[in-house]
CSV table of C-alpha atoms in Angstrom, one decimal:
chain,number,residue,atom,x,y,z
V,1,MET,CA,0.0,0.0,0.0
V,2,ARG,CA,2.9,2.4,0.7
V,3,MET,CA,5.4,1.5,-2.0
V,4,LYS,CA,6.8,4.6,-3.6
V,5,SER,CA,7.7,2.5,-6.7
V,6,ASP,CA,4.0,2.5,-7.6
V,7,ARG,CA,3.7,6.3,-7.4
V,8,ALA,CA,2.2,7.9,-10.5
V,9,ILE,CA,4.1,10.9,-11.8
V,10,GLY,CA,1.6,12.4,-14.2
V,11,VAL,CA,-2.1,12.9,-14.2
V,12,ALA,CA,-3.3,12.7,-17.9
V,13,PHE,CA,-2.9,10.9,-21.2
V,14,ALA,CA,-2.5,12.8,-24.5
V,15,ALA,CA,-5.5,11.9,-26.6
V,16,GLY,CA,-6.1,13.8,-29.8
V,17,ALA,CA,-6.8,17.4,-30.3
V,18,ALA,CA,-9.2,17.7,-27.4
V,19,LEU,CA,-6.2,17.6,-25.1
V,20,ALA,CA,-5.1,21.0,-26.3
V,21,VAL,CA,-7.9,22.7,-24.5
V,22,LEU,CA,-7.2,21.2,-21.1
V,23,ALA,CA,-5.4,23.7,-18.9
V,24,LEU,CA,-3.8,21.5,-16.2
V,25,PRO,CA,-0.2,21.7,-15.2
V,26,ALA,CA,0.1,17.9,-15.1
V,27,ILE,CA,-1.2,17.7,-18.7
V,28,ALA,CA,1.7,19.8,-19.9
V,29,GLN,CA,4.2,17.7,-18.0
V,30,MET,CA,2.5,14.5,-19.4
V,31,ALA,CA,3.0,15.8,-22.9
V,32,GLN,CA,6.7,16.1,-22.3
V,33,SER,CA,6.9,12.6,-20.8
V,34,ASN,CA,7.9,9.5,-22.7
V,35,ILE,CA,5.0,7.1,-22.2
V,36,VAL,CA,5.4,3.6,-23.6
V,37,THR,CA,2.4,2.3,-25.6
V,38,VAL,CA,1.7,-1.4,-25.4
V,39,PRO,CA,0.1,-3.1,-28.5
V,40,GLY,CA,-3.3,-4.6,-27.6
V,41,ALA,CA,-3.6,-2.7,-24.3
V,42,PRO,CA,-6.7,-0.5,-23.9
V,43,LYS,CA,-6.3,3.1,-24.9
V,44,VAL,CA,-8.3,6.2,-24.1
V,45,GLY,CA,-11.5,6.0,-26.0
V,46,ASP,CA,-11.4,2.3,-26.5
V,47,PRO,CA,-14.6,0.3,-25.6
V,48,PRO,CA,-14.3,-1.7,-22.3
V,49,GLN,CA,-13.3,-5.4,-22.4
V,50,ALA,CA,-16.1,-7.3,-20.9
V,51,SER,CA,-17.7,-10.7,-20.4
V,52,ASN,CA,-21.1,-11.2,-18.7
V,53,MET,CA,-20.9,-7.6,-17.3
V,54,ARG,CA,-21.9,-4.3,-18.7
V,55,LEU,CA,-21.5,-0.6,-17.9
V,56,VAL,CA,-24.6,1.1,-16.4
V,57,GLY,CA,-23.2,4.5,-15.2
V,58,TYR,CA,-20.0,6.4,-14.6
V,59,ASN,CA,-18.7,9.3,-12.5
V,60,ASP,CA,-15.2,10.8,-12.8
V,61,LEU,CA,-14.9,11.4,-9.0
V,62,GLN,CA,-13.2,14.7,-9.8
V,63,HIS,CA,-10.2,12.7,-11.1
V,64,ARG,CA,-9.2,11.6,-7.6
V,65,SER,CA,-7.4,8.3,-6.8
V,66,ALA,CA,-10.0,6.2,-5.1
V,67,TYR,CA,-9.9,3.5,-2.5
V,68,GLU,CA,-12.8,2.2,-0.4
V,69,PRO,CA,-16.5,2.6,-1.6
V,70,THR,CA,-19.4,2.1,0.8
V,71,ILE,CA,-22.8,1.9,-0.8
V,72,HIS,CA,-25.6,2.9,1.7
V,73,HIS,CA,-29.3,2.5,1.2
V,74,GLN,CA,-30.3,5.8,2.9
V,75,GLY,CA,-34.0,6.4,3.2
V,76,ASN,CA,-35.3,6.2,-0.4
V,77,ARG,CA,-31.9,6.9,-1.9
V,78,TYR,CA,-28.7,5.0,-2.5
V,79,ILE,CA,-25.6,7.0,-1.6
V,80,ALA,CA,-22.0,6.0,-2.4
V,81,TYR,CA,-19.3,7.2,0.0
V,82,ILE,CA,-15.9,6.9,-1.7
V,83,GLY,CA,-12.6,7.2,0.2
V,84,HIS,CA,-9.6,8.6,-1.6
V,85,HIS,CA,-5.8,8.3,-1.5
V,86,GLY,CA,-3.8,11.5,-1.5
V,87,GLY,CA,-3.0,13.5,-4.6
V,88,THR,CA,0.1,13.6,-6.8
V,89,PRO,CA,3.1,16.0,-6.8
V,90,GLU,CA,1.7,17.5,-10.0
V,91,VAL,CA,-1.9,17.8,-8.7
V,92,PRO,CA,-1.8,17.6,-4.9
V,93,LYS,CA,-5.2,19.4,-4.6
V,94,PRO,CA,-7.6,18.6,-7.4
V,95,MET,CA,-10.4,21.1,-8.1
V,96,ASN,CA,-13.8,20.6,-6.6
V,97,PRO,CA,-16.2,22.1,-9.2
V,98,ILE,CA,-19.0,22.3,-6.5
V,99,THR,CA,-17.0,24.7,-4.3
V,100,GLY,CA,-14.7,26.1,-6.9
V,101,GLN,CA,-11.8,25.3,-4.6
V,102,ALA,CA,-8.8,23.1,-4.9
V,103,GLU,CA,-9.1,20.5,-2.1
V,104,PHE,CA,-6.9,17.7,-0.8
V,105,ASN,CA,-8.4,14.3,-1.6
V,106,GLY,CA,-10.8,13.1,1.0
V,107,THR,CA,-14.3,11.6,0.7
V,108,SER,CA,-16.6,11.8,-2.3
V,109,ILE,CA,-20.3,11.5,-1.8
V,110,ILE,CA,-22.4,10.4,-4.8
V,111,ASP,CA,-26.1,9.8,-5.2
V,112,VAL,CA,-26.4,6.5,-7.1
V,113,THR,CA,-30.2,6.1,-6.7
V,114,ASP,CA,-30.3,6.2,-10.5
V,115,PRO,CA,-27.1,4.2,-11.3
V,116,ALA,CA,-27.2,5.3,-15.0
V,117,HIS,CA,-26.9,9.0,-13.9
V,118,PRO,CA,-24.9,9.2,-10.6
V,119,GLN,CA,-24.9,12.7,-9.1
V,120,TYR,CA,-21.9,14.1,-7.3
V,121,LEU,CA,-23.1,15.7,-4.0
V,122,ALA,CA,-20.1,16.7,-1.9
V,123,HIS,CA,-16.4,16.3,-1.3
V,124,ILE,CA,-15.0,16.3,2.3
V,125,PRO,CA,-11.3,17.2,2.1
V,126,GLY,CA,-8.8,14.9,3.7
V,127,THR,CA,-5.3,15.5,4.9
V,128,ALA,CA,-2.4,17.0,3.0
V,129,GLY,CA,0.0,14.6,1.4
V,130,ASN,CA,0.4,12.5,-1.8
V,131,TYR,CA,-0.5,8.9,-2.4
V,132,GLU,CA,-0.6,6.9,0.9
V,133,GLU,CA,0.4,9.9,3.0
V,134,GLY,CA,-2.8,11.9,2.4
V,135,GLY,CA,-6.4,11.6,1.7
V,136,ALA,CA,-9.1,9.7,3.7
V,137,GLN,CA,-9.1,6.2,2.4
V,138,MET,CA,-11.7,4.4,4.6
V,139,THR,CA,-15.5,4.8,4.8
V,140,ARG,CA,-18.1,3.0,6.9
V,141,VAL,CA,-21.7,4.2,7.3
V,142,CYS,CA,-24.4,3.4,9.9
V,143,ASP,CA,-28.0,4.7,10.4
V,144,GLY,CA,-28.9,6.1,13.8
V,145,LYS,CA,-32.0,4.0,13.9
V,146,THR,CA,-29.8,0.9,13.8
V,147,LEU,CA,-27.2,2.0,16.3
V,148,PRO,CA,-28.2,1.4,19.9
V,149,LYS,CA,-27.7,5.0,21.0
V,150,GLY,CA,-27.8,6.9,17.7
V,151,ASP,CA,-30.3,9.5,16.7
V,152,PRO,CA,-32.9,7.6,14.7
V,153,ASN,CA,-33.3,10.5,12.3
V,154,LYS,CA,-29.6,10.6,11.4
V,155,THR,CA,-27.0,8.8,9.3
V,156,TYR,CA,-23.4,8.7,10.3
V,157,LEU,CA,-20.1,8.3,8.3
V,158,LEU,CA,-17.0,6.9,10.0
V,159,ARG,CA,-13.8,7.7,8.0
V,160,VAL,CA,-10.1,8.0,8.6
V,161,PHE,CA,-8.4,11.4,8.5
V,162,GLY,CA,-5.4,10.5,6.4
V,163,GLY,CA,-2.9,8.5,8.6
V,164,LYS,CA,-3.5,10.9,11.5
V,165,GLY,CA,-6.8,9.9,13.0
V,166,HIS,CA,-10.5,9.0,12.7
V,167,GLU,CA,-13.6,11.2,12.2
V,168,ILE,CA,-17.4,10.8,12.3
V,169,TYR,CA,-19.7,13.0,10.2
V,170,ASP,CA,-23.4,13.5,10.3
V,171,VAL,CA,-24.4,12.8,6.7
V,172,THR,CA,-28.2,12.8,7.1
V,173,ASP,CA,-28.1,15.3,4.3
V,174,PRO,CA,-25.3,13.8,2.2
V,175,ALA,CA,-24.8,17.0,0.3
V,176,HIS,CA,-24.0,18.8,3.5
V,177,PRO,CA,-21.9,16.6,5.8
V,178,ALA,CA,-21.1,17.9,9.3
V,179,LEU,CA,-18.2,16.9,11.4
V,180,ILE,CA,-19.2,15.7,14.9
V,181,TRP,CA,-16.1,13.8,16.2
V,182,HIS,CA,-12.4,13.9,15.5
V,183,THR,CA,-9.4,12.3,17.0
V,184,GLU,CA,-5.8,12.3,15.8
V,185,GLY,CA,-2.2,11.8,17.0
V,186,LEU,CA,-1.8,8.3,15.3
V,187,THR,CA,1.1,7.1,13.2
V,188,ASP,CA,-1.2,5.5,10.6
V,189,THR,CA,-4.7,4.3,9.9
V,190,HIS,CA,-6.4,2.1,7.3
V,191,LYS,CA,-9.4,-0.3,6.7
V,192,SER,CA,-11.6,-0.2,9.8
V,193,PHE,CA,-14.9,-2.0,10.5
V,194,TRP,CA,-18.1,-0.7,12.2
V,195,GLU,CA,-20.9,-3.0,13.5
V,196,CYS,CA,-24.1,-0.9,12.9
V,197,ASP,CA,-26.3,-3.1,15.1
V,198,THR,CA,-24.1,-2.9,18.2
V,199,GLY,CA,-21.9,0.2,17.5
V,200,ILE,CA,-18.7,-1.7,18.2
V,201,ALA,CA,-15.9,-0.4,15.9
V,202,TYR,CA,-12.6,-1.9,15.1
V,203,LEU,CA,-10.3,1.0,14.1
V,204,VAL,CA,-7.1,0.3,12.2
V,205,SER,CA,-4.7,2.7,14.0
V,206,GLY,CA,-1.1,3.3,14.9
V,207,ILE,CA,-0.8,4.2,18.6
V,208,PRO,CA,2.5,5.8,19.5
V,209,GLY,CA,4.6,3.3,21.5
V,210,TRP,CA,3.3,0.3,19.6
V,211,ARG,CA,6.0,-1.3,17.4
V,212,VAL,CA,3.9,-1.3,14.2
V,213,LYS,CA,2.1,1.5,12.4
V,214,ARG,CA,-1.2,-0.4,12.2
V,215,MET,CA,-2.9,-2.3,15.0
V,216,THR,CA,-6.5,-2.2,16.4
V,217,GLU,CA,-8.3,0.2,18.6
V,218,VAL,CA,-11.6,-1.2,19.7
V,219,TYR,CA,-14.3,1.5,20.3
V,220,ASP,CA,-17.9,1.6,21.4
V,221,ILE,CA,-19.5,4.0,18.9
V,222,SER,CA,-23.1,3.1,19.7
V,223,ASP,CA,-23.5,6.8,20.3
V,224,PRO,CA,-21.6,8.6,17.5
V,225,MET,CA,-21.6,11.8,19.5
V,226,HIS,CA,-19.6,10.2,22.3
V,227,PRO,CA,-17.3,7.3,21.2
V,228,VAL,CA,-15.8,5.3,24.1
V,229,LYS,CA,-12.5,3.5,23.7
V,230,ILE,CA,-12.5,-0.1,24.9
V,231,ARG,CA,-9.0,-1.4,24.3
V,232,ASP,CA,-5.9,-1.8,22.1
V,233,PHE,CA,-5.3,-5.0,20.3
V,234,GLY,CA,-2.6,-6.6,18.2
V,235,ARG,CA,-0.3,-9.6,17.8
V,236,PRO,CA,2.1,-10.5,20.6
V,237,GLY,CA,5.4,-8.8,19.8
V,238,GLN,CA,3.7,-5.6,18.4
V,239,GLN,CA,2.8,-4.1,21.8
V,240,PRO,CA,4.8,-1.5,23.7
V,241,GLY,CA,7.8,-2.9,25.5
V,242,ALA,CA,8.1,-6.0,23.5
V,243,THR,CA,11.4,-7.2,22.1
V,244,GLY,CA,12.5,-9.5,19.3
V,245,GLU,CA,10.9,-10.0,15.9
V,246,ILE,CA,8.0,-7.8,15.1
V,247,PRO,CA,5.0,-9.6,13.5
V,248,GLU,CA,3.6,-8.1,10.2
V,249,GLN,CA,1.2,-5.3,10.9
V,250,LEU,CA,-2.6,-5.3,10.5
V,251,HIS,CA,-4.3,-4.4,7.3
V,252,GLY,CA,-8.0,-4.8,8.2
V,253,MET,CA,-10.8,-6.9,9.7
V,254,ILE,CA,-14.4,-8.0,9.2
V,255,SER,CA,-16.7,-8.8,12.1
V,256,LEU,CA,-19.7,-11.2,12.0
V,257,GLY,CA,-21.1,-9.5,15.1
V,258,PRO,CA,-22.4,-11.0,18.4
V,259,GLN,CA,-24.5,-13.7,16.8
V,260,ALA,CA,-21.5,-15.5,15.2
V,261,ASN,CA,-19.1,-14.1,17.9
V,262,ARG,CA,-16.2,-13.9,15.5
V,263,VAL,CA,-13.9,-11.2,14.1
V,264,TYR,CA,-11.5,-12.0,11.3
V,265,PHE,CA,-8.3,-10.0,11.1
V,266,GLY,CA,-5.9,-9.9,8.1
V,267,TYR,CA,-2.3,-9.1,8.6
V,268,GLY,CA,0.2,-8.2,5.9
V,269,THR,CA,-0.5,-6.8,2.5
V,270,ASN,CA,1.7,-8.6,0.0
V,271,LYS,CA,4.0,-10.5,2.3
V,272,SER,CA,4.0,-12.5,5.6
V,273,GLY,CA,0.3,-12.7,5.6
V,274,MET,CA,-1.8,-14.1,8.5
V,275,LEU,CA,-5.5,-14.8,9.1
V,276,GLN,CA,-6.4,-14.5,12.7
V,277,ILE,CA,-9.8,-15.7,14.0
V,278,VAL,CA,-10.9,-14.0,17.2
V,279,ASP,CA,-13.6,-14.6,19.8
V,280,ARG,CA,-15.5,-11.3,19.7
V,281,ASP,CA,-16.8,-11.5,23.2
V,282,LYS,CA,-13.4,-12.2,24.7
V,283,LEU,CA,-11.9,-9.4,22.6
V,284,ILE,CA,-14.4,-6.9,23.9
V,285,HIS,CA,-14.8,-8.1,27.5
V,286,GLY,CA,-11.4,-9.8,28.2
V,287,PRO,CA,-8.4,-8.4,30.0
V,288,LYS,CA,-7.3,-5.1,28.4
V,289,GLU,CA,-3.6,-4.8,29.3
V,290,PRO,CA,-1.7,-5.6,26.1
V,291,THR,CA,0.5,-8.4,27.6
V,292,PRO,CA,1.3,-11.4,25.3
V,293,GLU,CA,-1.1,-13.5,27.3
V,294,ASN,CA,-4.0,-11.1,27.0
V,295,LEU,CA,-3.4,-10.5,23.3
V,296,LEU,CA,-3.7,-14.2,22.7
V,297,TYR,CA,-6.7,-14.8,25.0
V,298,PRO,CA,-9.3,-14.1,22.3
V,299,GLN,CA,-7.6,-15.9,19.5
V,300,VAL,CA,-9.3,-19.2,18.4
V,301,GLY,CA,-7.3,-19.9,15.3
V,302,GLU,CA,-4.7,-18.6,12.9
V,303,LEU,CA,-3.3,-19.3,9.4
V,304,VAL,CA,0.2,-18.3,8.7
V,305,MET,CA,0.7,-17.7,4.9
V,306,MET,CA,3.7,-17.9,2.7
V,307,PRO,CA,6.3,-15.1,3.2
V,308,PHE,CA,5.5,-13.6,-0.2
V,309,ASN,CA,1.7,-13.4,0.1
V,310,GLY,CA,-0.3,-11.1,2.3
V,311,ALA,CA,-3.9,-10.9,3.7
V,312,HIS,CA,-5.4,-7.6,2.5
V,313,THR,CA,-9.0,-8.6,2.8
V,314,VAL,CA,-10.3,-11.5,4.9
V,315,PHE,CA,-14.0,-12.2,3.9
V,316,PRO,CA,-15.9,-14.7,6.0
V,317,MET,CA,-18.4,-17.1,4.3
V,318,PRO,CA,-19.7,-19.4,7.1
V,319,LYS,CA,-22.2,-22.2,6.9
V,320,MET,CA,-21.9,-22.9,3.2
V,321,PRO,CA,-23.7,-26.1,2.1
V,322,MET,CA,-21.5,-28.3,0.0
V,323,ALA,CA,-23.5,-30.3,-2.5
V,324,GLU,CA,-20.6,-32.6,-3.2
V,325,PHE,CA,-20.5,-33.7,0.5
V,326,ALA,CA,-24.3,-33.7,1.0
V,327,LYS,CA,-24.3,-37.5,1.6
V,328,ASP,CA,-21.2,-37.6,3.8
V,329,LYS,CA,-21.7,-38.3,7.5
V,330,GLN,CA,-19.8,-35.1,8.3
V,331,GLY,CA,-18.7,-31.9,6.5
V,332,ALA,CA,-21.8,-31.2,4.4
V,333,VAL,CA,-21.9,-27.7,5.7
V,334,ARG,CA,-18.5,-25.8,6.1
V,335,ASP,CA,-17.1,-22.4,7.0
V,336,PHE,CA,-14.8,-20.5,4.7
V,337,VAL,CA,-12.8,-17.3,4.6
V,338,MET,CA,-11.7,-15.8,1.3
V,339,ILE,CA,-8.3,-14.1,1.7
V,340,VAL,CA,-7.3,-11.6,-1.0
V,341,ASP,CA,-3.7,-10.3,-1.2
V,342,GLU,CA,-2.7,-7.0,-2.6
V,343,GLN,CA,-0.3,-6.7,-5.6
V,344,ILE,CA,2.1,-3.8,-4.8
V,345,ARG,CA,4.6,-3.5,-7.6
V,346,ASN,CA,4.1,-2.6,-11.2
V,347,GLU,CA,4.5,-4.9,-14.2
V,348,CYS,CA,4.8,-8.2,-12.2
V,349,GLU,CA,8.0,-7.2,-10.3
V,350,GLU,CA,7.0,-9.3,-7.3
V,351,PRO,CA,5.4,-12.6,-6.6
V,352,ARG,CA,1.8,-12.8,-7.9
V,353,GLN,CA,-1.0,-12.0,-5.4
V,354,MET,CA,-4.3,-13.8,-5.7
V,355,ALA,CA,-7.4,-14.9,-3.8
V,356,TRP,CA,-7.2,-17.9,-1.5
V,357,PHE,CA,-10.1,-20.0,-0.1
V,358,VAL,CA,-9.6,-21.2,3.4
V,359,ASP,CA,-11.7,-23.9,5.1
V,360,VAL,CA,-12.1,-22.7,8.7
V,361,THR,CA,-14.6,-25.3,9.8
V,362,ILE,CA,-12.1,-26.5,12.4
V,363,GLU,CA,-11.0,-23.1,13.5
V,364,ALA,CA,-7.8,-24.2,15.2
V,365,HIS,CA,-6.6,-25.8,12.0
V,366,PRO,CA,-7.5,-23.6,9.0
V,367,MET,CA,-6.5,-25.0,5.6
V,368,VAL,CA,-6.2,-23.4,2.2
V,369,VAL,CA,-8.3,-25.5,-0.2
V,370,SER,CA,-8.1,-23.6,-3.5
V,371,ASN,CA,-7.2,-20.3,-5.1
V,372,PHE,CA,-8.4,-18.0,-7.9
V,373,GLN,CA,-6.2,-16.1,-10.3
V,374,VAL,CA,-6.4,-14.5,-13.7
V,375,PRO,CA,-3.9,-16.1,-16.2
V,376,GLN,CA,-1.4,-13.5,-17.2
V,377,ALA,CA,-1.4,-14.6,-20.8
V,378,SER,CA,-5.1,-14.1,-21.1
V,379,GLY,CA,-4.5,-10.3,-21.5
V,380,ASN,CA,-0.7,-9.9,-21.6
V,381,PHE,CA,-1.3,-8.2,-18.3
V,382,CYS,CA,2.3,-8.1,-17.1
V,383,GLU,CA,3.1,-5.8,-20.1
V,384,ARG,CA,0.1,-3.5,-19.9
V,385,GLY,CA,1.6,-1.3,-17.2
V,386,GLY,CA,0.7,-0.7,-13.6
V,387,ARG,CA,-0.2,-3.5,-11.2
V,388,PHE,CA,-1.6,-6.9,-12.2
V,389,GLY,CA,-3.0,-9.1,-9.4
V,390,THR,CA,-5.6,-8.9,-6.8
V,391,HIS,CA,-6.2,-6.1,-4.4
V,392,SER,CA,-9.6,-6.5,-2.6
V,393,SER,CA,-13.1,-8.0,-2.8
V,394,ASN,CA,-16.5,-6.7,-2.3
V,395,GLU,CA,-17.6,-6.9,1.4
V,396,SER,CA,-21.3,-6.6,1.2
V,397,MET,CA,-23.2,-9.5,2.8
V,398,ASP,CA,-26.5,-8.7,1.1
V,399,PRO,CA,-28.2,-11.9,-0.1
V,400,VAL,CA,-28.1,-11.0,-3.8
V,401,PHE,CA,-24.4,-12.0,-4.1
V,402,TYR,CA,-23.2,-13.3,-0.7
V,403,LYS,CA,-21.9,-16.8,-0.8
V,404,LYS,CA,-22.7,-17.0,-4.5
V,405,ILE,CA,-20.6,-14.5,-6.4
V,406,ALA,CA,-17.5,-12.6,-5.2
V,407,PHE,CA,-16.1,-9.6,-7.1
V,408,LEU,CA,-12.3,-9.1,-7.1
V,409,ALA,CA,-10.6,-5.8,-7.9
V,410,TYR,CA,-7.7,-6.9,-10.1
V,411,PHE,CA,-5.9,-3.6,-11.1
V,412,ASN,CA,-5.1,-3.7,-14.8
V,413,ALA,CA,-7.3,-6.8,-15.2
V,414,GLY,CA,-10.4,-4.8,-14.1
V,415,VAL,CA,-12.9,-6.5,-11.9
V,416,ARG,CA,-13.5,-10.3,-12.0
V,417,ALA,CA,-16.8,-12.0,-11.1
V,418,VAL,CA,-16.1,-15.4,-9.4
V,419,ASP,CA,-18.6,-18.1,-8.7
V,420,VAL,CA,-17.8,-19.1,-5.1
V,421,ARG,CA,-20.7,-21.5,-4.4
V,422,ASP,CA,-18.2,-24.3,-4.3
V,423,PRO,CA,-15.1,-22.7,-2.6
V,424,TYR,CA,-13.1,-25.8,-3.5
V,425,HIS,CA,-13.5,-24.9,-7.2
V,426,PRO,CA,-14.0,-21.2,-7.6
V,427,LYS,CA,-14.4,-20.2,-11.3
V,428,GLU,CA,-14.6,-17.0,-13.2
V,429,ILE,CA,-18.0,-16.1,-14.7
V,430,GLY,CA,-17.5,-12.6,-15.9
V,431,TYR,CA,-15.2,-9.6,-16.0
V,432,PHE,CA,-15.1,-5.9,-16.9
V,433,ILE,CA,-12.0,-3.9,-17.8
V,434,PRO,CA,-12.6,-0.2,-18.3
V,435,SER,CA,-10.4,1.8,-20.6
V,436,PRO,CA,-8.2,4.6,-19.2
V,437,THR,CA,-9.2,8.2,-19.4
V,438,GLU,CA,-7.4,11.3,-20.4
V,439,PHE,CA,-6.8,11.9,-16.7
V,440,SER,CA,-5.1,8.5,-16.1
V,441,ASP,CA,-2.2,8.7,-13.7
V,442,LYS,CA,0.8,7.0,-15.3
V,443,ARG,CA,2.6,4.0,-13.7
V,444,CYS,CA,6.4,3.7,-13.9
V,445,ILE,CA,9.1,1.2,-13.2
V,446,LYS,CA,12.9,1.6,-13.3
V,447,VAL,CA,14.7,0.3,-16.4
V,448,ASN,CA,18.4,0.8,-16.5
V,449,GLY,CA,18.1,3.5,-13.9
V,450,ALA,CA,15.4,5.5,-15.8
V,451,ASP,CA,11.6,5.6,-15.5
V,452,ARG,CA,9.6,3.6,-18.0
V,453,CYS,CA,6.0,4.7,-17.8
V,454,LYS,CA,2.7,3.4,-19.1
V,455,ILE,CA,-1.0,4.2,-18.8
V,456,ALA,CA,-3.2,1.5,-17.5
V,457,ILE,CA,-6.5,1.0,-15.8
V,458,GLN,CA,-6.0,0.3,-12.0
V,459,THR,CA,-9.3,-1.1,-10.6
V,460,ASN,CA,-8.5,-0.6,-6.9
V,461,ASN,CA,-11.7,-1.6,-4.9
V,462,VAL,CA,-15.1,-2.9,-5.5
V,463,GLU,CA,-18.4,-3.0,-3.7
V,464,THR,CA,-22.0,-4.1,-4.4
V,465,ASP,CA,-25.5,-3.1,-3.3
V,466,ASP,CA,-28.7,-5.0,-2.5
V,467,ARG,CA,-30.1,-4.2,-5.9
V,468,GLY,CA,-27.3,-6.1,-7.6
V,469,TYR,CA,-25.2,-3.3,-8.9
V,470,ILE,CA,-21.4,-3.5,-8.8
V,471,TYR,CA,-19.2,-0.4,-8.2
V,472,ILE,CA,-15.6,-0.3,-9.1
V,473,VAL,CA,-13.2,2.6,-8.3
V,474,ASP,CA,-9.8,3.3,-9.8
V,475,ARG,CA,-6.4,4.0,-8.2
V,476,ALA,CA,-5.1,5.9,-11.2
V,477,ASN,CA,-7.8,8.7,-11.3
V,478,ASN,CA,-10.1,6.9,-13.7
V,479,GLY,CA,-13.3,7.4,-11.7
V,480,MET,CA,-16.1,5.1,-10.7
V,481,HIS,CA,-17.9,2.6,-13.0
V,482,ILE,CA,-21.3,1.2,-12.1
V,483,LEU,CA,-21.9,-2.2,-13.6
V,484,GLU,CA,-24.4,-5.1,-13.7
V,485,LEU,CA,-24.1,-8.7,-14.5
V,486,THR,CA,-25.5,-10.1,-17.8
V,487,GLY,CA,-26.1,-13.6,-19.2
V,488,ALA,CA,-25.3,-16.7,-17.2
V,489,ALA,CA,-23.6,-14.8,-14.4
V,490,ARG,CA,-26.8,-12.8,-13.8
V,491,ALA,CA,-28.8,-16.1,-13.5
V,492,ILE,CA,-26.4,-17.4,-10.8
V,493,ALA,CA,-27.3,-14.4,-8.6
V,494,GLY,CA,-31.0,-15.0,-9.3
V,495,LEU,CA,-31.5,-11.6,-10.9
V,496,GLN,CA,-34.1,-11.1,-13.6
């Protein structure tokens, strides 16, 4: 997530005479740059490459690098809250046409009630800084009527404030968000999780004194006006005062709430990955002092991955019926976690990251039973430029797709729709690869000491809603594409 080798140096792509009328400093710099064109790779203006998926709508997100989308059914509207990475050296503060001001990348708020015509409502600026050092990458949204102590007439946005802290906004009127809580002083933040029905939040933070930049702060945010901290949590060896080897830092987590009593933590991004399965009740109510014994107390299982694969997203899929094992005396229903790594380097300059399917039915002994990956040769992806490999999956547990189809953000291979009804044999059933835009941020590698740069789509994150729409956002300033399944893939989801 923080590799400087992935930094984009420009912000646009020269495309015909129309470029001459664009008055951006980065455009001028781009015109002077030597960008390599790859035969067969999508260019500005090309149609998308797609199978069993089609484009419904598009928003350019003010040409901001995008990370986490949250799609919230808010009253009779659907609102997309999009977290952003920081800017670039050429354009550290993109223009917000709504305010007429240049603003550091933060959070975009889009009305997607009509997915064919998304309406940009507001931008909440984030912190100064480029790439991973700025912006406001994470978003989570809860209604006050669901939170135990929330105002039933309000809706709340939880987001990170760059790497410095966390914030809560009143977004009841999404066009006019209002800050109601702010905390900072952290060394880093990232992909937090908020249980709307209980208010418990697991905040990816970096507390000064801890030996890693990302660990967990557990908060009670059942009343968004008055968050209460419960404890700090991490792996033994990360806590203050520890010595010896430092375990790989946290990336994010997903909770199944009090009913399942499990929280799934993913450590590592593209290396030294680990899945940690935690007893939620013991985590919240157990001893708080971060001793090695107390940190291990809630743990019920772990999977240590290979040194060159991480655990960016850990997505639980419990109680899946297995048709193949229906007549077996045991094992006809099993629990799974899908682990998605993040590709960090451009043009395949590191081990390939992919999606792994882990049988966690016996929690003390998780086992990888399969993987999913896109063959490089299917699109000459290592040569297209930018990253090629997985980054993240959708996280919605709405019944329309949950435990049936997973969507994987695959950088220059777009988004991939994967049939996961049999996690032992996941298979691709569709894909959508947008074409870059004139605002695409170039991606470079070093060749003989000099930058070699290319333009490529960089599908960064994906989310779905309960209507069956798929939302993909782009790391290289290529906006948000709203998609839907077609053909046989649509039938799997039970969509008309």
